[in-house]
């Protein structure tokens, strides 16, 4: 086990309709806030009205900025920074999914920063956030885990780049997880979210670190639970108890606790961010394609770990001497699960060919995720 430090400061408020009390919950933090949201789902679901009336009841003043798109754009974040500065807000309230939360985090670190906020994301620039406004969230889709994570990811359409920024400063101070909010989610978004949270665990699980039995068992247990409840959810989509399991799993998957004491991978995320930067596909969909291809490409580097995954998570029961057969059966079952929840597992299924492979592989190499050759091999395997 590697040495580690752990501090998980986000206050999680979990329960049906807890968003109705957001005004009261925010009172200790702010009297004036920026309410940030996405493309309209919170208005059609009625959540926007409930949040506004709770803020009014609590006497919390607010200004608002909607319009965050999936794969959130730095351009809107810049607008949010201007607005937050002009209005002197004390906190950013994100109501939405990972995209809205990540844009809110960008505003939070951008307000006190004197340069352009993109400097804090751009891998060619060494600027790091030094201060941030607090961020609170009302989560509407279990997926990215940004509601408790210490990172934010933005896209820059001018440069065609999608980059993350990691800092403890962006961990939300408070997040409301109300599973009833998931009932309006389209099934494809639910599937994208399930894949993303599994990928967050697998990025931590496929580690060269040894003597990590506690976190191994935790990762395996949460992965099994996500697949079990995810399958049931596809057949019983309005079941709030199943949504509660998935919603909590999504936060645990990425708050950091499953990665303590381990070296983490994040190569599949690096490879996927190139796909969503260029083709604007949902992050979870890209991961369903990239992750199995990455396993097929790298398993020989650490076969016992992939054997352990196949046996303990995917219930593969083959002869122990044939490691390759066990591992490949494990990946096949992983792909079978993604297919069951109606995700693609090959690039050609979503109309992507090999024309950008070299460009994407150079970019992945530049941000030091992996070598150009390995990136090319994974993309080819994913075709
Ligand atoms: O914009 P609206 O109208 O709200 O619609 C959204 C959006 O179209 C819709 N939606 C969300 N909640 C809904 C709903 N529709 C109906 N009912 C609801 N309750 O779902 C669509 C997708 O939303 P988005 O926020 O983009 O999804 P997700 O949470 O998967 O976030 C994806 C982003 O997070 C980044 C990804 O790269 C991607 O940009 N990530 C952020 C991470 C982090 N900050 O820690 C880690 C992840 O690895 C990931 O990279
Ligand atoms: Zn992710």
Tab-separated table of C-alpha atoms and ligand atoms in Angstrom:
chain	number	residue	atom	x	y	z
A	1	UNK	CA	0.000	0.000	0.000
A	2	UNK	CA	1.273	3.505	-0.870
A	3	UNK	CA	1.273	6.323	1.719
A	4	UNK	CA	-1.781	8.550	1.472
A	5	UNK	CA	-3.717	11.445	2.971
A	6	UNK	CA	-7.507	11.584	2.869
A	7	UNK	CA	-9.877	14.431	3.607
A	8	UNK	CA	-13.429	14.246	2.282
A	9	UNK	CA	-14.965	17.569	3.309
A	10	UNK	CA	-18.128	17.554	1.173
A	11	UNK	CA	-21.261	17.479	3.293
A	12	UNK	CA	-23.525	14.983	1.517
A	13	UNK	CA	-27.252	15.330	2.115
A	14	UNK	CA	-28.912	12.214	0.761
A	15	UNK	CA	-32.656	11.704	0.560
A	16	UNK	CA	-35.805	12.166	-1.463
A	17	UNK	CA	-36.800	15.804	-2.059
A	18	UNK	CA	-33.954	17.221	0.052
A	19	UNK	CA	-33.492	19.860	-2.700
A	20	UNK	CA	-36.634	21.531	-1.331
A	21	UNK	CA	-34.489	22.664	1.625
A	22	UNK	CA	-31.531	24.027	-0.352
A	23	UNK	CA	-32.091	27.585	0.925
A	24	UNK	CA	-31.789	26.517	4.564
A	25	UNK	CA	-28.736	24.370	3.842
A	26	UNK	CA	-26.952	27.276	2.133
A	27	UNK	CA	-27.546	29.807	4.922
A	28	UNK	CA	-24.245	29.108	6.751
A	29	UNK	CA	-22.292	29.709	3.540
A	30	UNK	CA	-23.778	32.683	1.677
A	31	UNK	CA	-26.396	35.389	1.393
A	32	UNK	CA	-25.946	35.905	-2.366
A	33	UNK	CA	-25.221	33.147	-4.888
A	34	UNK	CA	-24.932	32.334	-8.590
A	35	UNK	CA	-27.421	29.652	-9.648
A	36	UNK	CA	-25.860	27.738	-12.580
A	37	UNK	CA	-27.699	25.114	-14.648
A	38	UNK	CA	-27.884	23.314	-17.983
A	39	UNK	CA	-30.025	23.206	-21.075
A	40	UNK	CA	-33.495	23.062	-19.630
A	41	UNK	CA	-34.169	19.722	-17.925
A	42	UNK	CA	-34.408	21.433	-14.527
A	43	UNK	CA	-37.136	23.709	-15.862
A	44	UNK	CA	-39.202	20.968	-17.503
A	45	UNK	CA	-38.938	18.735	-14.414
A	46	UNK	CA	-40.115	21.523	-12.090
A	47	UNK	CA	-36.866	21.452	-10.080
A	48	UNK	CA	-35.955	25.027	-10.999
A	49	UNK	CA	-39.170	26.402	-9.439
A	50	UNK	CA	-38.628	24.385	-6.255
A	51	UNK	CA	-35.046	25.620	-5.892
A	52	UNK	CA	-36.039	29.225	-6.501
A	53	UNK	CA	-38.846	29.089	-3.967
A	54	UNK	CA	-36.557	27.494	-1.363
A	55	UNK	CA	-33.929	30.221	-1.922
A	56	UNK	CA	-36.603	32.908	-1.610
A	57	UNK	CA	-37.995	31.380	1.581
A	58	UNK	CA	-34.504	31.385	3.106
A	59	UNK	CA	-33.857	34.981	1.993
A	60	UNK	CA	-30.921	34.033	-0.211
A	61	UNK	CA	-30.422	36.464	-3.061
A	62	UNK	CA	-29.374	34.959	-6.407
A	63	UNK	CA	-28.397	35.704	-9.978
A	64	UNK	CA	-28.578	32.931	-12.563
A	65	UNK	CA	-26.815	31.565	-15.624
A	66	UNK	CA	-28.225	28.604	-17.574
A	67	UNK	CA	-27.161	26.980	-20.829
A	68	UNK	CA	-24.340	24.629	-19.777
A	69	UNK	CA	-23.941	21.994	-22.520
A	70	UNK	CA	-22.740	18.419	-22.057
A	71	UNK	CA	-18.930	18.588	-22.483
A	72	UNK	CA	-19.119	22.058	-20.894
A	73	UNK	CA	-17.545	24.927	-22.787
A	74	UNK	CA	-15.029	27.312	-21.254
A	75	UNK	CA	-16.751	30.178	-23.107
A	76	UNK	CA	-19.833	29.935	-20.837
A	77	UNK	CA	-17.629	29.526	-17.766
A	78	UNK	CA	-15.958	32.835	-18.680
A	79	UNK	CA	-19.403	34.499	-18.805
A	80	UNK	CA	-20.169	33.031	-15.389
A	81	UNK	CA	-16.940	34.475	-13.983
A	82	UNK	CA	-17.822	37.964	-15.242
A	83	UNK	CA	-21.320	37.719	-13.786
A	84	UNK	CA	-20.129	36.367	-10.434
A	85	UNK	CA	-17.570	39.169	-10.129
A	86	UNK	CA	-20.020	41.902	-11.148
A	87	UNK	CA	-22.676	40.656	-8.728
A	88	UNK	CA	-20.279	39.866	-5.905
A	89	UNK	CA	-21.689	36.398	-5.257
A	90	UNK	CA	-20.300	34.323	-2.390
A	91	UNK	CA	-21.039	30.804	-3.661
A	92	UNK	CA	-21.846	28.972	-6.906
A	93	UNK	CA	-24.834	26.606	-6.758
A	94	UNK	CA	-24.731	23.969	-9.510
A	95	UNK	CA	-28.067	22.331	-10.279
A	96	UNK	CA	-27.448	19.558	-12.799
A	97	UNK	CA	-24.956	16.887	-13.762
A	98	UNK	CA	-21.188	16.737	-14.112
A	99	UNK	CA	-21.167	19.347	-16.867
A	100	UNK	CA	-22.991	21.965	-14.790
A	101	UNK	CA	-20.934	21.148	-11.695
A	102	UNK	CA	-17.652	21.320	-13.629
A	103	UNK	CA	-18.584	24.667	-15.162
A	104	UNK	CA	-19.487	25.921	-11.663
A	105	UNK	CA	-16.101	24.771	-10.380
A	106	UNK	CA	-14.476	26.658	-13.273
A	107	UNK	CA	-16.322	29.811	-12.231
A	108	UNK	CA	-15.320	29.243	-8.607
A	109	UNK	CA	-11.585	29.110	-9.398
A	110	UNK	CA	-11.849	31.702	-12.180
A	111	UNK	CA	-13.319	34.527	-10.073
A	112	UNK	CA	-10.199	35.119	-7.916
A	113	UNK	CA	-7.755	34.296	-10.757
A	114	UNK	CA	-6.364	37.321	-12.623
A	115	UNK	CA	-5.658	35.615	-15.957
A	116	UNK	CA	-7.922	33.614	-18.281
A	117	UNK	CA	-9.522	30.628	-16.513
A	118	UNK	CA	-8.407	28.277	-19.322
A	119	UNK	CA	-4.803	28.704	-18.049
A	120	UNK	CA	-5.845	26.605	-15.051
A	121	UNK	CA	-6.906	23.721	-17.330
A	122	UNK	CA	-4.432	24.024	-20.220
A	123	UNK	CA	-1.747	21.360	-19.909
A	124	UNK	CA	0.769	23.659	-21.670
A	125	UNK	CA	0.381	26.136	-18.787
A	126	UNK	CA	1.598	25.553	-15.250
A	127	UNK	CA	-0.880	27.924	-13.512
A	128	UNK	CA	-2.661	26.329	-10.550
A	129	UNK	CA	-5.736	27.584	-8.700
A	130	UNK	CA	-4.762	29.375	-5.481
A	131	UNK	CA	-8.213	30.367	-4.227
A	132	UNK	CA	-11.815	29.516	-5.019
A	133	UNK	CA	-15.357	30.457	-4.154
A	134	UNK	CA	-17.273	27.600	-2.517
A	135	UNK	CA	-19.417	25.370	-4.735
A	136	UNK	CA	-22.616	23.584	-3.677
A	137	UNK	CA	-24.530	21.134	-5.862
A	138	UNK	CA	-27.924	19.568	-6.403
A	139	UNK	CA	-27.113	16.469	-8.453
A	140	UNK	CA	-29.572	15.466	-11.198
A	141	UNK	CA	-27.676	12.591	-12.845
A	142	UNK	CA	-25.501	9.961	-11.151
A	143	UNK	CA	-22.453	9.701	-13.391
A	144	UNK	CA	-19.344	11.899	-13.283
A	145	UNK	CA	-19.000	11.993	-9.494
A	146	UNK	CA	-18.124	15.690	-9.658
A	147	UNK	CA	-20.504	16.324	-6.737
A	148	UNK	CA	-17.820	15.026	-4.365
A	149	UNK	CA	-14.687	15.017	-6.542
A	150	UNK	CA	-11.674	17.304	-6.514
A	151	UNK	CA	-11.649	17.845	-10.266
A	152	UNK	CA	-13.340	19.721	-13.088
A	153	UNK	CA	-13.197	19.127	-16.850
A	154	UNK	CA	-13.876	21.770	-19.506
A	155	UNK	CA	-13.833	21.817	-23.314
A	156	UNK	CA	-12.327	24.593	-25.401
A	157	UNK	CA	-13.961	24.559	-28.828
A	158	UNK	CA	-11.432	27.048	-30.277
A	159	UNK	CA	-8.535	24.688	-29.682
A	160	UNK	CA	-10.473	21.397	-29.793
A	161	UNK	CA	-9.081	20.418	-26.391
A	162	UNK	CA	-10.809	18.930	-23.329
A	163	UNK	CA	-8.758	19.197	-20.159
A	164	UNK	CA	-9.233	18.612	-16.461
A	165	UNK	CA	-8.025	20.601	-13.503
A	166	UNK	CA	-7.569	18.849	-10.163
A	167	UNK	CA	-7.464	20.735	-6.887
A	168	UNK	CA	-8.873	20.227	-3.416
A	169	UNK	CA	-10.197	23.798	-3.771
A	170	UNK	CA	-12.940	22.608	-6.140
A	171	UNK	CA	-14.421	19.925	-3.913
A	172	UNK	CA	-17.998	21.043	-3.260
A	173	UNK	CA	-18.746	22.143	0.289
A	174	UNK	CA	-22.216	20.603	0.133
A	175	UNK	CA	-24.010	18.234	-2.257
A	176	UNK	CA	-27.634	17.187	-2.264
A	177	UNK	CA	-28.314	13.717	-3.649
A	178	UNK	CA	-32.038	13.142	-4.095
A	179	UNK	CA	-32.651	9.924	-6.040
A	180	UNK	CA	-36.162	11.023	-7.088
A	181	UNK	CA	-34.495	13.570	-9.415
A	182	UNK	CA	-33.248	10.678	-11.576
A	183	UNK	CA	-36.761	9.638	-12.588
A	184	UNK	CA	-36.807	12.105	-15.509
A	185	UNK	CA	-33.513	10.891	-16.964
A	186	UNK	CA	-33.563	9.415	-20.472
A	187	UNK	CA	-32.357	5.778	-20.426
A	188	UNK	CA	-29.302	6.522	-22.556
A	189	UNK	CA	-28.114	9.119	-20.023
A	190	UNK	CA	-28.576	6.588	-17.214
A	191	UNK	CA	-26.447	4.094	-19.141
A	192	UNK	CA	-23.727	6.705	-19.822
A	193	UNK	CA	-23.637	7.478	-16.111
A	194	UNK	CA	-23.400	3.838	-15.060
A	195	UNK	CA	-20.454	3.288	-17.386
A	196	UNK	CA	-18.672	6.438	-16.176
A	197	UNK	CA	-18.917	5.472	-12.506
A	198	UNK	CA	-17.659	1.948	-13.281
A	199	UNK	CA	-14.755	3.480	-15.194
A	200	UNK	CA	-13.877	5.659	-12.186
A	201	UNK	CA	-13.539	2.541	-10.075
A	202	UNK	CA	-11.641	0.577	-12.731
A	203	UNK	CA	-9.128	3.432	-13.240
A	204	UNK	CA	-8.266	2.954	-9.565
A	205	UNK	CA	-8.563	-0.836	-9.497
A	206	UNK	CA	-6.189	-1.606	-12.387
A	207	UNK	CA	-3.185	-0.562	-10.357
A	208	UNK	CA	0.350	-1.920	-10.082
A	209	UNK	CA	0.261	-1.301	-6.291
A	210	UNK	CA	0.333	-4.403	-4.075
A	211	UNK	CA	-1.093	-5.101	-0.597
A	212	UNK	CA	-4.244	-3.127	-1.314
A	213	UNK	CA	-6.739	-5.778	-0.296
A	214	UNK	CA	-9.116	-3.420	1.533
A	215	UNK	CA	-9.591	-1.096	-1.438
A	216	UNK	CA	-9.564	-4.059	-3.879
A	217	UNK	CA	-12.517	-5.598	-2.047
A	218	UNK	CA	-14.289	-2.248	-1.826
A	219	UNK	CA	-13.825	-1.611	-5.564
A	220	UNK	CA	-15.020	-5.122	-6.424
A	221	UNK	CA	-18.072	-4.806	-4.182
A	222	UNK	CA	-19.142	-1.444	-5.587
A	223	UNK	CA	-18.603	-2.594	-9.183
A	224	UNK	CA	-20.736	-5.691	-8.601
A	225	UNK	CA	-23.422	-3.596	-6.940
A	226	UNK	CA	-23.523	-1.114	-9.846
A	227	UNK	CA	-23.907	-3.910	-12.404
A	228	UNK	CA	-26.501	-5.739	-10.347
A	229	UNK	CA	-28.638	-2.657	-9.665
A	230	UNK	CA	-27.953	-1.215	-13.121
A	231	UNK	CA	-29.408	-4.311	-14.788
A	232	UNK	CA	-32.470	-4.242	-12.553
A	233	UNK	CA	-32.913	-0.535	-13.224
A	234	UNK	CA	-33.154	-1.065	-16.970
A	235	UNK	CA	-36.182	-3.331	-16.313
A	236	UNK	CA	-37.707	-1.279	-13.486
A	237	UNK	CA	-36.813	2.247	-14.472
A	238	UNK	CA	-39.002	4.180	-12.049
A	239	UNK	CA	-37.786	2.310	-8.973
A	240	UNK	CA	-36.400	4.971	-6.646
A	241	UNK	CA	-34.686	2.414	-4.373
A	242	UNK	CA	-32.572	1.248	-7.312
A	243	UNK	CA	-31.775	4.852	-8.253
A	244	UNK	CA	-30.669	5.474	-4.665
A	245	UNK	CA	-28.125	2.632	-4.932
A	246	UNK	CA	-26.808	3.906	-8.250
A	247	UNK	CA	-26.659	7.509	-7.080
A	248	UNK	CA	-24.640	6.703	-3.976
A	249	UNK	CA	-22.351	4.368	-5.925
A	250	UNK	CA	-21.587	7.195	-8.371
A	251	UNK	CA	-20.356	9.432	-5.575
A	252	UNK	CA	-18.333	6.746	-3.804
A	253	UNK	CA	-16.764	5.804	-7.128
A	254	UNK	CA	-15.078	9.166	-7.488
A	255	UNK	CA	-14.736	10.831	-4.086
A	256	UNK	CA	-11.285	9.305	-3.712
A	257	UNK	CA	-11.845	6.685	-1.020
A	258	UNK	CA	-11.531	3.743	-3.422
A	259	UNK	CA	-8.152	4.942	-4.661
A	260	UNK	CA	-6.309	5.487	-1.398
A	261	UNK	CA	-2.946	3.748	-1.084
A	262	UNK	CA	-2.909	2.867	-4.780
A	263	UNK	CA	-1.286	4.182	-7.936
A	264	UNK	CA	-4.148	5.030	-10.302
A	265	UNK	CA	-4.309	4.660	-14.082
A	266	UNK	CA	-6.611	7.247	-15.803
A	267	UNK	CA	-5.277	6.254	-19.225
A	268	UNK	CA	-8.745	5.298	-20.509
A	269	UNK	CA	-10.079	8.697	-19.393
A	270	UNK	CA	-7.248	10.432	-21.258
A	271	UNK	CA	-8.058	8.421	-24.389
A	272	UNK	CA	-11.790	9.115	-24.022
A	273	UNK	CA	-11.425	12.866	-23.472
A	274	UNK	CA	-9.890	13.089	-26.964
A	275	UNK	CA	-12.971	11.397	-28.415
A	276	UNK	CA	-15.460	13.660	-26.634
A	277	UNK	CA	-13.344	16.754	-27.436
A	278	UNK	CA	-13.360	16.035	-31.173
A	279	UNK	CA	-16.683	14.250	-31.727
A	280	UNK	CA	-18.700	15.760	-28.832
A	281	UNK	CA	-19.954	12.294	-27.775
A	282	UNK	CA	-21.121	11.637	-24.188
A	283	UNK	CA	-18.178	10.801	-21.906
A	284	UNK	CA	-19.778	7.563	-20.593
A	285	UNK	CA	-20.433	6.322	-24.125
A	286	UNK	CA	-16.806	6.916	-25.084
A	287	UNK	CA	-15.622	5.000	-22.029
A	288	UNK	CA	-17.764	1.951	-22.896
A	289	UNK	CA	-15.763	1.768	-26.114
A	290	UNK	CA	-12.294	2.684	-24.854
A	291	UNK	CA	-12.084	0.790	-21.562
A	292	UNK	CA	-12.484	-2.773	-22.881
A	293	UNK	CA	-10.091	-1.954	-25.746
A	294	UNK	CA	-7.525	-0.646	-23.242
A	295	UNK	CA	-7.758	-3.861	-21.168
A	296	UNK	CA	-7.272	-5.996	-24.276
A	297	UNK	CA	-4.185	-3.926	-25.140
A	298	UNK	CA	-2.406	-3.786	-21.762
A	299	UNK	CA	-3.372	-6.888	-19.756
A	300	UNK	CA	-0.012	-8.602	-20.333
A	301	UNK	CA	1.708	-5.879	-18.237
A	302	UNK	CA	-0.023	-7.092	-15.063
A	303	UNK	CA	-1.997	-10.279	-15.811
A	304	UNK	CA	-2.762	-11.280	-12.222
A	305	UNK	CA	-4.702	-8.069	-11.614
A	306	UNK	CA	-6.858	-8.611	-14.704
A	307	UNK	CA	-7.374	-12.264	-13.733
A	308	UNK	CA	-8.529	-11.101	-10.287
A	309	UNK	CA	-11.005	-8.721	-11.944
A	310	UNK	CA	-12.362	-11.443	-14.227
A	311	UNK	CA	-12.843	-13.906	-11.375
A	312	UNK	CA	-14.002	-11.667	-8.538
A	313	UNK	CA	-16.034	-9.085	-10.450
A	314	UNK	CA	-17.155	-10.925	-13.587
A	315	UNK	CA	-17.522	-14.394	-11.993
A	316	UNK	CA	-15.387	-16.075	-14.647
A	317	UNK	CA	-14.878	-19.723	-13.749
A	318	UNK	CA	-12.267	-21.205	-16.103
A	319	UNK	CA	-9.115	-23.284	-15.606
A	320	UNK	CA	-6.589	-21.247	-13.573
A	321	UNK	CA	-3.598	-22.039	-15.821
A	322	UNK	CA	-5.057	-20.200	-18.809
A	323	UNK	CA	-4.731	-16.561	-17.745
A	324	UNK	CA	-5.407	-15.156	-21.195
A	325	UNK	CA	-8.695	-17.043	-21.557
A	326	UNK	CA	-9.845	-15.856	-18.112
A	327	UNK	CA	-8.983	-12.228	-18.815
A	328	UNK	CA	-10.560	-12.148	-22.258
A	329	UNK	CA	-13.728	-13.770	-20.915
A	330	UNK	CA	-13.799	-11.060	-18.207
A	331	UNK	CA	-13.627	-8.318	-20.844
A	332	UNK	CA	-16.247	-10.072	-22.952
A	333	UNK	CA	-18.608	-10.050	-19.965
A	334	UNK	CA	-17.875	-6.382	-19.332
A	335	UNK	CA	-18.776	-5.604	-22.959
A	336	UNK	CA	-21.853	-7.806	-22.640
A	337	UNK	CA	-22.997	-5.701	-19.677
A	338	UNK	CA	-22.462	-2.460	-21.608
A	339	UNK	CA	-24.418	-3.895	-24.536
A	340	UNK	CA	-27.214	-4.965	-22.166
A	341	UNK	CA	-27.623	-1.363	-21.009
A	342	UNK	CA	-27.556	-0.326	-24.667
A	343	UNK	CA	-24.143	1.284	-24.894
A	344	UNK	CA	-21.926	0.896	-27.962
A	345	UNK	CA	-18.631	-0.963	-27.513
A	346	UNK	CA	-16.983	-0.140	-30.863
A	347	UNK	CA	-16.218	3.179	-32.549
A	348	UNK	CA	-17.775	2.174	-35.873
A	349	UNK	CA	-21.138	1.786	-34.109
A	350	UNK	CA	-21.181	5.557	-33.535
A	351	UNK	CA	-19.791	6.436	-36.960
A	352	UNK	CA	-16.173	7.137	-35.941
A	353	UNK	CA	-13.365	5.874	-38.201
A	354	UNK	CA	-9.569	6.012	-37.903
A	355	UNK	CA	-9.050	9.461	-39.469
A	356	UNK	CA	-8.186	11.251	-36.198
A	357	UNK	CA	-6.290	8.432	-34.466
A	358	UNK	CA	-2.834	9.992	-34.978
A	359	UNK	CA	-3.971	13.421	-33.829
A	360	UNK	CA	-5.671	11.965	-30.730
A	361	UNK	CA	-2.720	9.716	-29.870
A	362	UNK	CA	-0.277	12.639	-30.097
A	363	UNK	CA	-2.503	14.637	-27.756
A	364	UNK	CA	-2.731	11.780	-25.242
A	365	UNK	CA	1.048	11.419	-25.334
A	366	UNK	CA	1.511	15.183	-24.852
A	367	UNK	CA	-0.515	15.173	-21.641
A	368	UNK	CA	1.625	12.207	-20.503
A	369	UNK	CA	-1.229	9.714	-20.221
A	370	UNK	CA	0.527	7.065	-22.279
A	371	UNK	CA	2.797	6.523	-25.290
A	372	UNK	CA	1.710	7.388	-28.834
A	373	UNK	CA	2.074	3.741	-29.897
A	374	UNK	CA	-0.079	2.382	-27.079
A	375	UNK	CA	-2.780	4.999	-27.692
A	376	UNK	CA	-2.841	4.079	-31.399
A	377	UNK	CA	-3.177	0.400	-30.513
A	378	UNK	CA	-6.098	1.026	-28.152
A	379	UNK	CA	-7.950	3.169	-30.718
A	380	UNK	CA	-7.361	0.503	-33.410
A	381	UNK	CA	-8.673	-2.204	-31.064
A	382	UNK	CA	-11.743	-0.049	-30.373
A	383	UNK	CA	-12.618	0.367	-34.082
B	1	LIG	O1	-28.586	20.191	-19.745
B	1	LIG	P1	-29.808	19.523	-19.248
B	1	LIG	O2	-31.026	19.994	-19.900
B	1	LIG	O3	-29.913	19.561	-17.750
B	1	LIG	O4	-29.715	17.973	-19.679
B	1	LIG	C1	-28.691	17.091	-19.218
B	1	LIG	C2	-27.665	16.748	-20.300
B	1	LIG	O5	-28.221	16.834	-21.588
B	1	LIG	C3	-29.329	15.754	-18.964
B	1	LIG	N1	-29.863	15.613	-17.610
B	1	LIG	C4	-29.179	15.731	-16.446
B	1	LIG	N2	-29.996	15.454	-15.412
B	1	LIG	C5	-31.224	15.185	-15.922
B	1	LIG	C6	-31.139	15.292	-17.338
B	1	LIG	N3	-32.202	15.074	-18.154
B	1	LIG	C7	-33.369	14.746	-17.556
B	1	LIG	N4	-33.509	14.599	-16.208
B	1	LIG	C8	-32.465	14.795	-15.364
B	1	LIG	N5	-32.610	14.590	-14.045
B	1	LIG	O6	-28.279	14.810	-19.106
B	1	LIG	C9	-27.359	15.280	-20.079
B	1	LIG	C10	-25.954	14.986	-19.618
B	1	LIG	O7	-25.597	15.792	-18.509
B	1	LIG	P2	-24.054	15.948	-18.104
B	1	LIG	O8	-23.998	16.876	-16.942
B	1	LIG	O9	-23.246	16.289	-19.297
B	1	LIG	O10	-23.671	14.452	-17.671
B	1	LIG	P3	-22.582	13.880	-16.721
B	1	LIG	O11	-22.962	14.035	-15.305
B	1	LIG	O12	-22.301	12.551	-17.245
B	1	LIG	O13	-21.282	14.825	-16.924
B	1	LIG	C11	-20.397	14.612	-17.975
B	1	LIG	C12	-19.226	15.559	-17.892
B	1	LIG	O14	-18.476	15.348	-16.683
B	1	LIG	C13	-17.083	15.199	-17.022
B	1	LIG	C14	-17.168	14.531	-18.357
B	1	LIG	O15	-15.955	14.588	-19.064
B	1	LIG	C15	-18.264	15.316	-19.035
B	1	LIG	O16	-17.761	16.538	-19.550
B	1	LIG	N6	-16.388	14.472	-15.950
B	1	LIG	C16	-16.153	15.136	-14.804
B	1	LIG	C17	-15.473	14.564	-13.754
B	1	LIG	C18	-15.189	15.313	-12.517
B	1	LIG	N7	-15.412	16.608	-12.496
B	1	LIG	O17	-14.740	14.752	-11.505
B	1	LIG	C19	-14.957	13.197	-13.835
B	1	LIG	C20	-15.477	12.411	-14.978
B	1	LIG	O18	-14.534	11.436	-15.312
B	1	LIG	C21	-15.803	13.185	-16.194
B	1	LIG	O19	-14.643	13.391	-16.999
B	2	LIG	ZN1	-15.335	9.797	-16.039
